[in-house]
Amino acid sequence: MKKAQWTAERLQNVLMQDRFLQGADSMAMLRSDLANLLGDYFDLNRSSLSVTVNPVKDGSYRVTIEATAVRVYR
Amino acid sequence: MGRCIVITSGKGGVGKTTVTASLGLALATLGKRVVLVDADVTLNNLDLVLGLEAAVTYDLYDVTMGTCRLKQALLTYPDYPSLKLLPSVHPLGEVDKTAFREVVEELAQTQDFVLIDCPAGVDDGFVRAVSAASEALVVTTPTATALRDADKTLGYLDALRVSKTALVVNRVRGDLVASGEMLSVDDIIKLLHVRVAGCIPEDDVALSMCGATPVGTAHHQAVNLLARYVIEGKGKVYDPTYIYRGPLGSLRRWLKKA
Ligand SMILES: Nc1ncnc2c1ncn2[C@@H]1O[C@H](COP(=O)(O)OP(=O)(O)OP(=O)(O)O)[C@@H](O)[C@H]1O
Ligand SMILES: [Mg+2]
């Protein structure tokens, strides 16, 4: 792999962490926002809610939200 | 009312002062009235880069303290009457944030551009410099460390309500970009999602004091394009890989390595 490409991939990871994951506040805020939103539709097990962010090759990110619900509301 | 632009970076030594001086010169050459303000109060250098260090009598601190009038502290660059400098030579003088902003506002009334040379880091000096500006140019080199700091700086600028921001990528080596060893401007745009106002090549002439670089050099062209981008808010940025493409370019790259 060319050095520039390697640098870009590492940097993409670091920027993501700086902007988001390192800011514990913003992660907690997002989880609580999501729990509230999903809570309107599902009987959510709040502690099961997880958010992961992974860089994708083209410079974008894949955001995965996972949660377990005990029940689906009507 | 003139535009107040802070030249900042996060990481130190990436070329803020050099870019401030050369952009100021380029804008003045294009007929604009420009004043450069040295807001790097403790580690001032703008006077030296412009070759005006011997002419300093009063400075920013004196103006904010009321020791002299603003006009008395302004130095005019000999070859370009429309380029002025408000120096800083009191390393221990505490320049008040509000007083600083008032000085910049007063300058903006008679100038087209007020360029504020910001200290490195994101401490008090940064906040003071930024609070007087409505636009920012974030200088970076195409390295991971400088870009990371630039990204954080963009975040702080956003928090400080400076919404018109753009990057200036400095010390770019066209040969290394062409061979895939250095990040290109396009790579950087993709990573940071930011406008790039200029791309300045690594160039020994940038090291010469007194700001002005010989006409026709790559550095000169690049700074001119940056000045036009700043004036119009859009435009072309210099392409440092241009001379390193094609068969002749490969030869140039090889010669540069040798
Ligand atoms: N395009 C360039 N090519 C070669 N050298 C450069 C270039 N731009 C800046 N330099 C050199 O890099 C050094 C640091 O530049 P400068 O003082 O402008 O950085 P700075 O960001 O203002 O630093 P500080 O954070 O200390 O204020 C200087 O020696 C300068 O001549
Ligand atoms: Mg400097």
Short mmCIF file of C-alpha atoms and ligand atoms in Angstrom, two decimals:
data_model
loop_
_atom_site.label_atom_id
_atom_site.label_comp_id
_atom_site.label_asym_id
_atom_site.label_seq_id
_atom_site.Cartn_x
_atom_site.Cartn_y
_atom_site.Cartn_z
CA MET A 1 0.00 0.00 0.00
CA LYS A 2 1.24 3.49 -0.84
CA LYS A 3 2.22 5.63 2.11
CA ALA A 4 -0.40 8.31 1.44
CA GLN A 5 -3.19 5.74 1.40
CA TRP A 6 -1.95 4.20 4.61
CA THR A 7 -1.81 7.63 6.26
CA ALA A 8 -5.32 8.43 5.03
CA GLU A 9 -6.75 5.24 6.53
CA ARG A 10 -5.11 5.79 9.91
CA LEU A 11 -6.15 9.41 9.92
CA GLN A 12 -9.74 8.54 9.11
CA ASN A 13 -9.82 6.37 12.22
CA VAL A 14 -8.19 8.95 14.43
CA LEU A 15 -10.47 11.75 13.25
CA MET A 16 -13.51 9.62 13.94
CA GLN A 17 -12.32 8.93 17.48
CA ASP A 18 -11.41 12.56 18.10
CA ARG A 19 -14.71 13.84 16.84
CA PHE A 20 -16.95 11.31 18.39
CA LEU A 21 -15.88 8.34 20.42
CA GLN A 22 -13.40 10.22 22.61
CA GLY A 23 -16.04 12.76 23.47
CA ALA A 24 -17.71 10.47 26.02
CA ASP A 25 -20.40 13.09 26.39
CA SER A 26 -21.52 12.95 22.80
CA MET A 27 -21.64 9.14 22.85
CA ALA A 28 -23.76 9.13 26.01
CA MET A 29 -26.01 11.80 24.52
CA LEU A 30 -26.48 9.83 21.31
CA ARG A 31 -27.31 6.64 23.21
CA SER A 32 -29.87 8.43 25.31
CA ASP A 33 -31.40 10.13 22.24
CA LEU A 34 -31.60 6.81 20.44
CA ALA A 35 -33.09 5.05 23.46
CA ASN A 36 -35.81 7.70 23.63
CA LEU A 37 -36.55 7.48 19.93
CA LEU A 38 -36.57 3.68 19.73
CA GLY A 39 -38.45 3.53 23.03
CA ASP A 40 -41.50 4.92 21.22
CA TYR A 41 -41.63 1.83 19.05
CA PHE A 42 -40.07 -0.91 21.16
CA ASP A 43 -39.98 -1.97 24.79
CA LEU A 44 -36.23 -1.55 24.84
CA ASN A 45 -33.66 -3.13 27.06
CA ARG A 46 -31.73 0.13 27.44
CA SER A 47 -28.44 -1.41 28.47
CA SER A 48 -28.41 -3.52 25.31
CA LEU A 49 -28.20 -0.46 23.08
CA SER A 50 -24.87 -0.11 21.32
CA VAL A 51 -23.55 2.19 18.63
CA THR A 52 -20.46 1.40 16.60
CA VAL A 53 -18.84 3.53 13.96
CA ASN A 54 -16.44 2.03 11.45
CA PRO A 55 -14.59 3.80 8.67
CA VAL A 56 -15.26 2.54 5.17
CA LYS A 57 -12.63 2.66 2.42
CA ASP A 58 -14.12 5.54 0.44
CA GLY A 59 -13.84 7.97 3.36
CA SER A 60 -17.36 7.48 4.70
CA TYR A 61 -18.41 5.66 7.90
CA ARG A 62 -20.69 2.72 8.64
CA VAL A 63 -22.81 3.42 11.68
CA THR A 64 -24.34 0.34 13.30
CA ILE A 65 -27.01 0.61 15.97
CA GLU A 66 -27.85 -2.58 17.85
CA ALA A 67 -30.46 -3.11 20.53
CA THR A 68 -32.60 -5.81 22.08
CA ALA A 69 -36.31 -5.23 22.59
CA VAL A 70 -38.47 -7.27 24.90
CA ARG A 71 -41.61 -6.33 23.01
CA VAL A 72 -42.71 -4.46 19.90
CA TYR A 73 -45.37 -1.84 20.49
CA ARG A 74 -48.51 -1.72 18.39
CA MET B 1 -16.28 47.40 6.23
CA GLY B 2 -13.27 45.14 5.64
CA ARG B 3 -13.12 41.41 6.18
CA CYS B 4 -11.39 40.12 9.32
CA ILE B 5 -9.70 36.78 8.74
CA VAL B 6 -7.74 34.88 11.37
CA ILE B 7 -4.90 32.65 10.15
CA THR B 8 -4.73 29.78 12.58
CA SER B 9 -3.60 26.13 12.76
CA GLY B 10 -3.63 24.25 16.01
CA LYS B 11 -0.24 22.69 15.41
CA GLY B 12 2.70 25.08 15.62
CA GLY B 13 5.26 25.78 12.94
CA VAL B 14 3.11 24.79 9.97
CA GLY B 15 3.37 28.21 8.29
CA LYS B 16 0.74 30.59 9.72
CA THR B 17 3.08 33.56 9.83
CA THR B 18 4.54 32.82 6.39
CA VAL B 19 1.06 32.43 4.88
CA THR B 20 -0.19 35.61 6.58
CA ALA B 21 2.71 37.63 5.19
CA SER B 22 2.64 36.21 1.67
CA LEU B 23 -1.16 36.32 1.40
CA GLY B 24 -1.07 39.93 2.61
CA LEU B 25 1.46 40.83 -0.05
CA ALA B 26 -0.54 39.08 -2.75
CA LEU B 27 -3.77 40.85 -1.75
CA ALA B 28 -1.97 44.20 -1.70
CA THR B 29 -0.56 43.48 -5.17
CA LEU B 30 -4.12 42.88 -6.35
CA GLY B 31 -4.97 46.40 -5.19
CA LYS B 32 -6.51 45.62 -1.81
CA ARG B 33 -5.87 47.60 1.36
CA VAL B 34 -4.51 45.08 3.83
CA VAL B 35 -3.37 45.23 7.42
CA LEU B 36 -1.62 42.32 9.11
CA VAL B 37 -2.08 42.03 12.85
CA ASP B 38 0.43 40.06 14.89
CA ALA B 39 -1.78 38.38 17.47
CA ASP B 40 1.01 35.97 18.41
CA VAL B 41 1.80 38.28 21.28
CA THR B 42 4.38 36.15 23.06
CA LEU B 43 6.21 34.66 20.07
CA ASN B 44 5.81 37.45 17.54
CA ASN B 45 7.53 37.03 14.18
CA LEU B 46 5.48 38.88 11.62
CA ASP B 47 7.66 42.01 11.92
CA LEU B 48 10.74 39.90 11.17
CA VAL B 49 9.19 38.00 8.27
CA LEU B 50 8.22 41.32 6.68
CA GLY B 51 11.60 42.88 7.42
CA LEU B 52 10.00 45.66 9.46
CA GLU B 53 11.43 44.76 12.86
CA ALA B 54 13.71 47.83 12.99
CA ALA B 55 10.82 50.20 12.29
CA VAL B 56 8.69 49.24 15.31
CA THR B 57 8.08 51.99 17.86
CA TYR B 58 4.64 51.21 19.23
CA ASP B 59 2.71 47.96 19.07
CA LEU B 60 -0.63 46.25 19.61
CA TYR B 61 -0.20 46.29 23.38
CA ASP B 62 0.46 50.05 23.39
CA VAL B 63 -2.68 50.63 21.35
CA THR B 64 -4.86 48.54 23.66
CA MET B 65 -3.38 50.33 26.70
CA GLY B 66 -3.98 53.74 25.16
CA THR B 67 -0.26 54.58 25.18
CA CYS B 68 -0.51 55.60 21.52
CA ARG B 69 -3.09 55.97 18.81
CA LEU B 70 -3.71 53.13 16.37
CA LYS B 71 -2.28 55.17 13.51
CA GLN B 72 1.01 55.63 15.33
CA ALA B 73 1.56 51.90 15.73
CA LEU B 74 0.82 50.96 12.11
CA LEU B 75 3.84 50.33 9.90
CA THR B 76 3.68 50.59 6.14
CA TYR B 77 5.50 48.06 4.00
CA PRO B 78 7.90 50.16 1.88
CA ASP B 79 7.26 48.58 -1.54
CA TYR B 80 3.49 48.24 -1.05
CA PRO B 81 1.85 51.32 0.45
CA SER B 82 -1.47 49.46 0.74
CA LEU B 83 0.07 46.84 3.06
CA LYS B 84 0.34 47.69 6.73
CA LEU B 85 1.45 45.88 9.86
CA LEU B 86 0.30 46.19 13.44
CA PRO B 87 3.21 44.53 15.24
CA SER B 88 3.48 42.90 18.67
CA VAL B 89 6.70 43.37 20.60
CA HIS B 90 5.61 43.26 24.25
CA PRO B 91 5.96 39.54 24.98
CA LEU B 92 4.70 39.94 28.53
CA GLY B 93 1.98 42.49 27.86
CA GLU B 94 -1.49 41.14 28.62
CA VAL B 95 -3.60 42.14 25.64
CA ASP B 96 -7.23 42.33 26.66
CA LYS B 97 -9.64 40.36 24.48
CA THR B 98 -12.26 43.08 24.18
CA ALA B 99 -9.68 45.78 23.54
CA PHE B 100 -8.16 43.58 20.85
CA ARG B 101 -11.48 43.14 19.14
CA GLU B 102 -12.07 46.89 19.20
CA VAL B 103 -8.70 47.50 17.56
CA VAL B 104 -9.50 45.00 14.81
CA GLU B 105 -12.93 46.56 14.27
CA GLU B 106 -11.38 49.99 13.97
CA LEU B 107 -8.88 48.67 11.42
CA ALA B 108 -11.64 47.05 9.38
CA GLN B 109 -13.25 50.44 8.87
CA THR B 110 -10.43 51.67 6.64
CA GLN B 111 -9.09 48.40 5.19
CA ASP B 112 -10.34 45.75 2.80
CA PHE B 113 -8.69 42.93 4.74
CA VAL B 114 -7.49 42.52 8.30
CA LEU B 115 -5.37 39.34 8.51
CA ILE B 116 -4.76 38.16 12.06
CA ASP B 117 -1.69 35.96 12.63
CA CYS B 118 -2.76 33.62 15.42
CA PRO B 119 -0.51 31.89 17.95
CA ALA B 120 -0.25 28.08 17.85
CA GLY B 121 -2.47 26.01 20.12
CA VAL B 122 -6.03 26.59 21.21
CA ASP B 123 -5.49 28.51 24.46
CA ASP B 124 -6.29 32.09 25.46
CA GLY B 125 -4.25 33.60 22.66
CA PHE B 126 -6.19 31.56 20.13
CA VAL B 127 -9.54 32.57 21.58
CA ARG B 128 -8.52 36.23 21.64
CA ALA B 129 -7.35 36.15 18.01
CA VAL B 130 -10.39 34.24 16.82
CA SER B 131 -12.95 36.31 18.69
CA ALA B 132 -12.02 39.34 16.58
CA ALA B 133 -12.53 37.51 13.28
CA SER B 134 -15.53 36.41 11.29
CA GLU B 135 -13.58 34.14 8.96
CA ALA B 136 -10.70 31.74 9.40
CA LEU B 137 -8.02 30.14 7.29
CA VAL B 138 -6.65 27.01 8.95
CA VAL B 139 -3.09 26.32 7.85
CA THR B 140 -1.89 22.73 7.85
CA THR B 141 0.79 20.58 6.30
CA PRO B 142 -0.24 17.35 4.54
CA THR B 143 0.85 15.24 7.53
CA ALA B 144 -1.33 13.17 9.87
CA THR B 145 -0.44 15.14 13.00
CA ALA B 146 -1.05 18.58 11.50
CA LEU B 147 -4.31 17.45 9.88
CA ARG B 148 -5.57 16.00 13.12
CA ASP B 149 -4.89 19.30 14.89
CA ALA B 150 -6.47 21.20 12.00
CA ASP B 151 -9.62 19.10 12.35
CA LYS B 152 -9.83 19.85 16.06
CA THR B 153 -9.22 23.53 15.37
CA LEU B 154 -12.10 23.53 12.88
CA GLY B 155 -14.27 22.12 15.67
CA TYR B 156 -13.22 24.90 18.04
CA LEU B 157 -13.81 27.54 15.38
CA ASP B 158 -17.29 26.19 14.92
CA ALA B 159 -17.88 26.39 18.66
CA LEU B 160 -16.63 29.99 18.64
CA ARG B 161 -19.15 30.79 15.89
CA VAL B 162 -16.65 31.33 13.09
CA SER B 163 -18.55 29.66 10.32
CA LYS B 164 -16.66 30.76 7.23
CA THR B 165 -13.61 28.52 7.33
CA ALA B 166 -11.25 27.01 4.80
CA LEU B 167 -7.99 25.12 4.84
CA VAL B 168 -4.63 26.18 3.42
CA VAL B 169 -2.42 23.17 2.79
CA ASN B 170 1.18 24.29 3.06
CA ARG B 171 4.54 22.67 2.25
CA VAL B 172 3.12 20.26 -0.31
CA ARG B 173 5.70 18.31 -2.32
CA GLY B 174 4.31 17.69 -5.80
CA ASP B 175 6.77 14.88 -6.45
CA LEU B 176 5.71 12.99 -3.32
CA VAL B 177 2.00 13.51 -4.01
CA ALA B 178 2.47 12.24 -7.56
CA SER B 179 4.25 9.11 -6.31
CA GLY B 180 1.59 8.42 -3.67
CA GLU B 181 3.82 9.13 -0.70
CA MET B 182 2.08 12.32 0.44
CA LEU B 183 -1.62 13.08 0.88
CA SER B 184 -3.08 15.18 -1.94
CA VAL B 185 -5.50 18.07 -1.56
CA ASP B 186 -8.30 15.76 -2.73
CA ASP B 187 -7.40 13.17 -0.08
CA ILE B 188 -7.54 15.93 2.54
CA ILE B 189 -10.91 17.24 1.37
CA LYS B 190 -12.29 13.71 1.61
CA LEU B 191 -10.94 13.22 5.12
CA LEU B 192 -11.78 16.56 6.70
CA HIS B 193 -14.85 17.55 4.66
CA VAL B 194 -13.71 21.13 4.42
CA ARG B 195 -13.11 23.73 1.73
CA VAL B 196 -9.50 24.13 0.64
CA ALA B 197 -8.67 27.73 -0.27
CA GLY B 198 -5.07 27.14 -1.20
CA CYS B 199 -2.28 24.69 -1.72
CA ILE B 200 1.25 26.06 -1.24
CA PRO B 201 4.22 24.00 -2.38
CA GLU B 202 7.26 23.30 -0.25
CA ASP B 203 9.67 25.86 -1.54
CA ASP B 204 13.00 27.23 -0.39
CA VAL B 205 11.97 30.72 -1.44
CA ALA B 206 9.35 30.65 1.31
CA LEU B 207 12.26 30.71 3.71
CA SER B 208 13.49 34.07 2.49
CA MET B 209 12.66 36.89 4.84
CA CYS B 210 10.60 39.91 3.84
CA GLY B 211 7.73 37.90 2.45
CA ALA B 212 7.95 38.73 -1.21
CA THR B 213 8.80 35.73 -3.36
CA PRO B 214 10.12 36.07 -6.91
CA VAL B 215 7.41 36.44 -9.53
CA GLY B 216 6.82 33.35 -11.63
CA THR B 217 7.90 30.79 -9.03
CA ALA B 218 5.52 28.02 -8.04
CA HIS B 219 5.20 29.55 -4.59
CA HIS B 220 4.25 32.91 -6.06
CA GLN B 221 1.62 31.35 -8.34
CA ALA B 222 0.18 29.32 -5.49
CA VAL B 223 -0.12 32.33 -3.17
CA ASN B 224 -1.72 34.37 -5.94
CA LEU B 225 -4.36 31.71 -6.47
CA LEU B 226 -4.96 31.65 -2.72
CA ALA B 227 -5.43 35.44 -2.73
CA ARG B 228 -7.96 35.19 -5.55
CA TYR B 229 -9.80 32.41 -3.74
CA VAL B 230 -9.94 34.55 -0.61
CA ILE B 231 -11.29 37.56 -2.53
CA GLU B 232 -13.91 35.62 -4.46
CA GLY B 233 -14.70 32.86 -1.99
CA LYS B 234 -14.11 30.26 -4.67
CA GLY B 235 -11.62 29.37 -7.36
CA LYS B 236 -8.79 27.14 -8.42
CA VAL B 237 -6.11 25.96 -6.03
CA TYR B 238 -2.56 25.41 -7.15
CA ASP B 239 -1.76 21.91 -8.40
CA PRO B 240 1.78 21.02 -7.28
CA THR B 241 1.75 17.67 -9.09
CA TYR B 242 1.36 19.38 -12.46
CA ILE B 243 5.06 19.36 -13.34
CA TYR B 244 5.54 15.79 -12.10
CA ARG B 245 3.05 14.10 -14.41
CA GLY B 246 3.76 12.35 -17.70
CA PRO B 247 7.09 10.97 -18.92
CA LEU B 248 8.95 14.24 -18.32
CA GLY B 249 7.38 14.36 -14.87
CA SER B 250 8.74 10.93 -13.98
CA LEU B 251 12.18 12.15 -14.94
CA ARG B 252 11.75 15.23 -12.74
CA ARG B 253 10.64 13.04 -9.86
CA TRP B 254 13.63 10.81 -10.33
CA LEU B 255 15.97 13.80 -10.44
CA LYS B 256 14.40 15.21 -7.27
CA LYS B 257 15.06 11.92 -5.47
CA ALA B 258 18.63 11.62 -6.69
N1 LIG C 1 5.85 26.52 1.85
C1 LIG C 1 6.95 26.46 2.62
N2 LIG C 1 8.09 25.88 2.13
C2 LIG C 1 9.21 25.82 2.89
N3 LIG C 1 9.29 26.28 4.14
C3 LIG C 1 8.22 26.86 4.69
C4 LIG C 1 6.99 26.98 3.95
N4 LIG C 1 6.09 27.61 4.76
C5 LIG C 1 6.72 27.86 5.93
N5 LIG C 1 8.00 27.42 5.91
C6 LIG C 1 9.00 27.51 6.99
O1 LIG C 1 8.51 26.84 8.14
C7 LIG C 1 8.92 27.52 9.32
C8 LIG C 1 7.72 27.85 10.18
O2 LIG C 1 6.90 28.77 9.49
P1 LIG C 1 6.03 29.85 10.25
O3 LIG C 1 6.85 30.60 11.24
O4 LIG C 1 5.31 30.63 9.22
O5 LIG C 1 5.04 28.90 11.02
P2 LIG C 1 3.98 29.30 12.14
O6 LIG C 1 2.83 28.39 11.96
O7 LIG C 1 3.72 30.75 12.11
O8 LIG C 1 4.79 28.94 13.46
P3 LIG C 1 4.33 29.27 14.97
O9 LIG C 1 3.32 28.26 15.33
O10 LIG C 1 5.60 29.12 15.74
O11 LIG C 1 3.80 30.67 14.96
C9 LIG C 1 9.68 28.75 8.86
O12 LIG C 1 11.05 28.49 8.95
C10 LIG C 1 9.22 28.94 7.44
O13 LIG C 1 10.20 29.58 6.66
MG MG C 2 3.80 32.21 13.69
#
